[in-house]
Coordinates of C-alpha atoms and ligand atoms in Angstrom, one line a residue:
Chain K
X1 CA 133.5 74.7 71.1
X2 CA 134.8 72.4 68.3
X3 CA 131.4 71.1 68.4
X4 CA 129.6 73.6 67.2
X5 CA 131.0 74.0 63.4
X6 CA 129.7 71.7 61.8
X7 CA 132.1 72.2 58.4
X8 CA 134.3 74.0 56.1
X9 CA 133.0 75.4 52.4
X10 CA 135.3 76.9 50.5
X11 CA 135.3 78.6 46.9
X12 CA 138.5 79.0 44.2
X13 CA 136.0 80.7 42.1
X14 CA 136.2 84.3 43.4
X15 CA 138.2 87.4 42.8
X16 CA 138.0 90.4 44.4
X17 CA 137.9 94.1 43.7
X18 CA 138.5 97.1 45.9
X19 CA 137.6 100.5 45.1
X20 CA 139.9 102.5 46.9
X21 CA 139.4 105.9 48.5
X22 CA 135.7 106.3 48.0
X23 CA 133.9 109.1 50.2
X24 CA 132.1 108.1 53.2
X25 CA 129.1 109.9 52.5
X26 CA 125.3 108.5 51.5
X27 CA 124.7 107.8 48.1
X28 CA 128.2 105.9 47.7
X29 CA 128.0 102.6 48.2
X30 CA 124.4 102.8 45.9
X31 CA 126.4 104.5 43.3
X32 CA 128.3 101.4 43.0
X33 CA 126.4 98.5 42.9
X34 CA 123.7 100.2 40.5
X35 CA 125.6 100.3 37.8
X36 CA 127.3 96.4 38.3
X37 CA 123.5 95.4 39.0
X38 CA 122.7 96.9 35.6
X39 CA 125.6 95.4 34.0
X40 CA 124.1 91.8 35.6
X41 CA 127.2 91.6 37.5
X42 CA 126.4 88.5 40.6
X43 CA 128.2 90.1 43.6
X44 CA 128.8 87.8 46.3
X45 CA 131.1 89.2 49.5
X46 CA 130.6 93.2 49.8
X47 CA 133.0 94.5 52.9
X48 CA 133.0 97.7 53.9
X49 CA 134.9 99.1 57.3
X50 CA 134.8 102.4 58.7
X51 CA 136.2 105.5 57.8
X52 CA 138.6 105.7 60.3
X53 CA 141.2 108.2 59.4
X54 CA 139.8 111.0 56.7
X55 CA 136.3 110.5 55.2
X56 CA 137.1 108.4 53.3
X57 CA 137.0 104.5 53.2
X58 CA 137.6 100.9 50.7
X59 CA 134.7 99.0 49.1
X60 CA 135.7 95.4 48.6
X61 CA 133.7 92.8 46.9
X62 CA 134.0 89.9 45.4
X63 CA 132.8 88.3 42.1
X64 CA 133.1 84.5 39.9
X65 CA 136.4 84.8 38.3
X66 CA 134.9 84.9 35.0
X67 CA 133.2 88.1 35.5
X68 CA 135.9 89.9 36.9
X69 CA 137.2 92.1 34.1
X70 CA 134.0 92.9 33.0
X71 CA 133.2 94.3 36.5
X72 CA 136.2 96.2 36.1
X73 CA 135.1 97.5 32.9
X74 CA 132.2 99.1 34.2
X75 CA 133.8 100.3 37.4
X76 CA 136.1 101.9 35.0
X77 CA 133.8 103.5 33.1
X78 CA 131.6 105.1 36.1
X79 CA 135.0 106.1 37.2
X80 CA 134.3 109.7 37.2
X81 CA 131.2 109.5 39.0
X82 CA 132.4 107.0 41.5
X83 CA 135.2 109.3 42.3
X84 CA 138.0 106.2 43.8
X85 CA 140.9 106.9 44.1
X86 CA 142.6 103.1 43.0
X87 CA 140.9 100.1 41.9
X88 CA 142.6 97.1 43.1
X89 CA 141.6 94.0 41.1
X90 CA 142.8 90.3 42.1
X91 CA 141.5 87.0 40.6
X92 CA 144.1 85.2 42.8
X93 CA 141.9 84.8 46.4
X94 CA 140.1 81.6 47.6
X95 CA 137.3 82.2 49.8
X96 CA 137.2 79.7 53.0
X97 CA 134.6 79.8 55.2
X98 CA 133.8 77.8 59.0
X99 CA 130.1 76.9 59.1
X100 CA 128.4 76.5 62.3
X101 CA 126.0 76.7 64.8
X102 CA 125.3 78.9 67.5
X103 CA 128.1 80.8 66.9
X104 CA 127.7 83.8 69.0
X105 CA 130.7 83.2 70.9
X106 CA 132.0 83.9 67.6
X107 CA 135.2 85.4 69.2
X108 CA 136.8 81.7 69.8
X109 CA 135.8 80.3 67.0
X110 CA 137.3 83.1 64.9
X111 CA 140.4 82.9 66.9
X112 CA 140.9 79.1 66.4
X113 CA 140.5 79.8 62.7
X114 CA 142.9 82.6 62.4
X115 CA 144.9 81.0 64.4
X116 CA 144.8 78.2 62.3
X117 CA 145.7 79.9 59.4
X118 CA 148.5 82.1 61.2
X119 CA 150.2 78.9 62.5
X120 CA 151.1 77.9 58.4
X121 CA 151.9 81.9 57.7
X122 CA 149.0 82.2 55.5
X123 CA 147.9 86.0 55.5
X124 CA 143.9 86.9 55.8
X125 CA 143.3 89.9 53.4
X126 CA 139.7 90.3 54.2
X127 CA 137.3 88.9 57.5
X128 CA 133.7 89.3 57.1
X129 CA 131.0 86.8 59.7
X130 CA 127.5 86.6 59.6
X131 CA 125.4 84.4 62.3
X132 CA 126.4 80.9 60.8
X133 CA 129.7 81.5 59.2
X134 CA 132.7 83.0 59.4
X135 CA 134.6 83.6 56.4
X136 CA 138.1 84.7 55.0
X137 CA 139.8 85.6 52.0
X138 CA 143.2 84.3 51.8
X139 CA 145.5 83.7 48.6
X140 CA 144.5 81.0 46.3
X141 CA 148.2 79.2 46.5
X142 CA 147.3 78.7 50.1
X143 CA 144.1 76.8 49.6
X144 CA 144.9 73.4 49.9
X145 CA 147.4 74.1 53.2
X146 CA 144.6 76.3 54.5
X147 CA 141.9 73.7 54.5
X148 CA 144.0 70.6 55.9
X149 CA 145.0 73.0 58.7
X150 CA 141.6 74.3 59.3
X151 CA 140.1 70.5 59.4
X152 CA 142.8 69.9 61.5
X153 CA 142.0 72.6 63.8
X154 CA 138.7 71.6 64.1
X155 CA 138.8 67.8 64.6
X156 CA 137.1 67.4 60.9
X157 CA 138.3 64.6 58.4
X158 CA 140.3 65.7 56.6
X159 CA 139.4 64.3 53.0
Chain T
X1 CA 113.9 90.7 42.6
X2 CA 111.7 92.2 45.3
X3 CA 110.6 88.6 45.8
X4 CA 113.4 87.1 47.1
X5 CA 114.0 89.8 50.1
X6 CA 112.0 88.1 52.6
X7 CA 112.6 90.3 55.7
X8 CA 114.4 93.0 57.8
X9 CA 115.8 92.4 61.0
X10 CA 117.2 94.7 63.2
X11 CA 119.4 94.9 66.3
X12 CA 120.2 97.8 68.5
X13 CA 122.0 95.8 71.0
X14 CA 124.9 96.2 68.8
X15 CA 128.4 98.2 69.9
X16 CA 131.4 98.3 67.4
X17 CA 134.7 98.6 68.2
X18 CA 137.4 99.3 65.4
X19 CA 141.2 98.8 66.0
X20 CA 142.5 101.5 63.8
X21 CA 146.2 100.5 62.2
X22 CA 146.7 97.1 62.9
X23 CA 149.5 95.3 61.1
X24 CA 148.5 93.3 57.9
X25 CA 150.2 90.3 58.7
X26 CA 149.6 86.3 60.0
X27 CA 149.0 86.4 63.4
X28 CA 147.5 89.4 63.9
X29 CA 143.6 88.8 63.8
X30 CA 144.3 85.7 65.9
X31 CA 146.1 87.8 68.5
X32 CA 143.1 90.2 68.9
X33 CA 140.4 87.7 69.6
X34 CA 142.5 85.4 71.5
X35 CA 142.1 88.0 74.3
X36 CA 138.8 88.7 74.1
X37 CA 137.5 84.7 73.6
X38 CA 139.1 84.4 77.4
X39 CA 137.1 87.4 78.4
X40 CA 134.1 85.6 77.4
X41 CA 133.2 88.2 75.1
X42 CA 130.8 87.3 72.3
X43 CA 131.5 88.7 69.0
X44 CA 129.0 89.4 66.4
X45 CA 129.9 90.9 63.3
X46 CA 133.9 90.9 62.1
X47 CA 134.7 93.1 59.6
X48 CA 138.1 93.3 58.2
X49 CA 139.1 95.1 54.7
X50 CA 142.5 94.6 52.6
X51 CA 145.5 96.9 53.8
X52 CA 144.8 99.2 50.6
X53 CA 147.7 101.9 51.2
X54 CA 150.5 100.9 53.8
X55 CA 150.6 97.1 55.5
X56 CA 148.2 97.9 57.6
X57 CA 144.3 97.7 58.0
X58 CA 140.9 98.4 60.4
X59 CA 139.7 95.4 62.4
X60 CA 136.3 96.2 63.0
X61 CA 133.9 93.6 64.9
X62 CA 130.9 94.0 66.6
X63 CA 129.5 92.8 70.7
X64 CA 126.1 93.1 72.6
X65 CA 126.0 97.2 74.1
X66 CA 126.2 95.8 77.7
X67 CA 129.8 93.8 76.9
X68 CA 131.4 97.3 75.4
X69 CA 133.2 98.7 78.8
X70 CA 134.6 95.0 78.8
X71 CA 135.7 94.5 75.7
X72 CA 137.6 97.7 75.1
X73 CA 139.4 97.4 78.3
X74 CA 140.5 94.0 77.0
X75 CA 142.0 95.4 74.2
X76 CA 143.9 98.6 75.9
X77 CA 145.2 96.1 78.3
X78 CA 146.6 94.1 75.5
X79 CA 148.1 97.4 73.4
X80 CA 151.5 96.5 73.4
X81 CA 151.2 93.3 72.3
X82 CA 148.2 94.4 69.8
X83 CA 150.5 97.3 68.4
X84 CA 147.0 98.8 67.1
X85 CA 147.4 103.0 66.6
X86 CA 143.6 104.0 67.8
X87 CA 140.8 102.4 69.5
X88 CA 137.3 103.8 68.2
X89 CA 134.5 102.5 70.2
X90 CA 130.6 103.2 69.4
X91 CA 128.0 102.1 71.4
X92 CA 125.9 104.2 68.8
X93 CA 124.9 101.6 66.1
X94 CA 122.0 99.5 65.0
X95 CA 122.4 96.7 62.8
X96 CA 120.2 96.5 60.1
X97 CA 120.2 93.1 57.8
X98 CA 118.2 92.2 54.6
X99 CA 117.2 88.6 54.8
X100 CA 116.9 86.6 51.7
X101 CA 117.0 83.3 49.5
X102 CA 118.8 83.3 46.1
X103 CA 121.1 86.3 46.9
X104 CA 123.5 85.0 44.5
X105 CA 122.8 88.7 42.6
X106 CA 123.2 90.4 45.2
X107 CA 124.5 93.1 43.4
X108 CA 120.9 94.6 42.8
X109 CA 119.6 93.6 46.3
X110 CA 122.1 95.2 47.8
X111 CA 121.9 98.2 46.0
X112 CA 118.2 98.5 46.5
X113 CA 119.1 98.5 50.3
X114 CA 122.3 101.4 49.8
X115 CA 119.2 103.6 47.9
X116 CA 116.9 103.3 50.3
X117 CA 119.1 104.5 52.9
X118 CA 121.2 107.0 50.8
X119 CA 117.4 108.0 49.7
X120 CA 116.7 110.3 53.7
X121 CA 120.9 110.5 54.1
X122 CA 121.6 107.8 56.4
X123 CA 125.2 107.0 55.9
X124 CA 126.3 103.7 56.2
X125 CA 129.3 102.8 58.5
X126 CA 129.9 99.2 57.9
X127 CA 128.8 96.5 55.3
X128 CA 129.3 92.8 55.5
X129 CA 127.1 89.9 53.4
X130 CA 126.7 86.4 53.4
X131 CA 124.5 84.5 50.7
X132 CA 121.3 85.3 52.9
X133 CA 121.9 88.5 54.3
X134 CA 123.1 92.0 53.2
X135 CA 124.1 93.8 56.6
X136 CA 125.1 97.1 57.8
X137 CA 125.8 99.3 60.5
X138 CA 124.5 102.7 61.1
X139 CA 124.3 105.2 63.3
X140 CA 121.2 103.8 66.1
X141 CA 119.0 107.5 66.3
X142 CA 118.5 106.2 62.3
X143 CA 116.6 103.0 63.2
X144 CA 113.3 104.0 63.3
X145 CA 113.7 106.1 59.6
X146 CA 115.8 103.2 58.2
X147 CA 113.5 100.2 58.8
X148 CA 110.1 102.6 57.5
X149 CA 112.4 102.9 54.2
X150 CA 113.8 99.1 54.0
X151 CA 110.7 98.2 54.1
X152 CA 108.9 100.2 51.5
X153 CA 111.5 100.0 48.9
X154 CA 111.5 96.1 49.5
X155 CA 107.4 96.4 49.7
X156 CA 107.0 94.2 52.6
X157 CA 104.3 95.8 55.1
X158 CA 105.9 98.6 57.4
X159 CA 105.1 97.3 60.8
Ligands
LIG201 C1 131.0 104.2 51.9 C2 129.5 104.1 51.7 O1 129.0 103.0 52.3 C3 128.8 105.4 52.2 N1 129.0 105.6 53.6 C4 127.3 105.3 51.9 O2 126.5 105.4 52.7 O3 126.9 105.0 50.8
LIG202 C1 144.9 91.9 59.6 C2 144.9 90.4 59.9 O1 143.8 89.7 59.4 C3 146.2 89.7 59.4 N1 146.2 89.8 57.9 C4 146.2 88.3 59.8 O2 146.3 87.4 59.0 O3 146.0 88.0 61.0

């Protein structure tokens, strides 16, 4: 299994946002990235779980640190028509993702990593995976302790 | 931007699963898919948001329809030690993913994508993104609807 990712990539230059409380209902989640399109916002991680308990549920995404209060701005100002209930904003995350291949046996390579990251008490705010990659948002004081133990996890040179 | 969408794929052999309540602390990701990495289980899509109101959160993740049944009885035989307040399982999804290059505004991309469904009221369950792809879950009798409106908003030929 440790053959199969093939690296780490990680980037200090996120923050994230999450809109609180939205409703779970069509026409939300376009409601809120029209107007940070329009505002030329570049949105790189969007998460989005479930409404699992009322109908309602949190929209996270994340931006480059320098354009995190102005997407805040204009979350702000749509705030009556977005209907959130909090907007939490943090510019204090580093993203770390594992890259590999043939990763559908995801489930072990995602335990190794939180694992990992567990093992040095670093908390994961936010999990989202696609194909190739698995990634994480942890706290940016964590970064450098997150990657040694991650390349040590994984049998990669570290440095 | 209509360019850089380069195609819509699609996969109904998608289940979700969604740990309702877990506890928003280190360990806790690794200890779900420890469990289900030694039930062989494959894992698809993880989705995990911030714990936005109490310290907890939703793990949401995704296996092939057919590995369902065995993952959920993983996790109930695991509850104690999983401490998770509800199991919602769903067997009921597609997962429908816009492929591109350059997604680095992904803002608008993205948005296009929430329209086009929002447009004939399909709700979207669950979003997750990498730099290539914007995906998301919804509810499977939607397929057919979804993919005809993906792929005229994105103009690539319908069929
Ligand atoms: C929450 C948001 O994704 C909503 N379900 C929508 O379809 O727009
Ligand atoms: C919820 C889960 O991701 C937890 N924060 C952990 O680090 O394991």
């Amino acid at each position: 299994e440790k053959s199969i990712v093939s690296g780490i990539a990680y980037s200090r230059d996120e923050a994230k946002i999450t809109l609180v409380g939205v409703m779970d209902q069509p026409g939300v989640a376009a409601g809120i990235f029209g107007p940070l399109a329009d505002g030329n916002i570049n949105v790189d991680m969007i998460v989005q779980n479930i409404s699992s308990k009322d109908n309602t549920t949190d929209m996270t995404f994340t931006v480059a640190s320098d354009d995190l209060a102005g997407a805040v701005k204009i979350l702000e100002n749509n705030k009556s028509a977005l209907r959130y209930s909090d907007l939490i904003s943090d510019g204090d995350v580093v993203k770390i993702s594992i890259i590999g291949v043939g990763m559908r046996s995801n489930a072990g390579i995602a335990q190794h990593m939180f694992h990992a990251l567990a093992e040095h008490g670093i908390n994961i705010q936010v999990i989202s995976t696609s194909e190739i990659k698995v990634s994480v948002l942890i706290a940016e004081d964590y970064t450098e302790l997150a990657l040694r133990a991650l390349h040590t996890a994984y049998g990669l040179d570290a440095d």
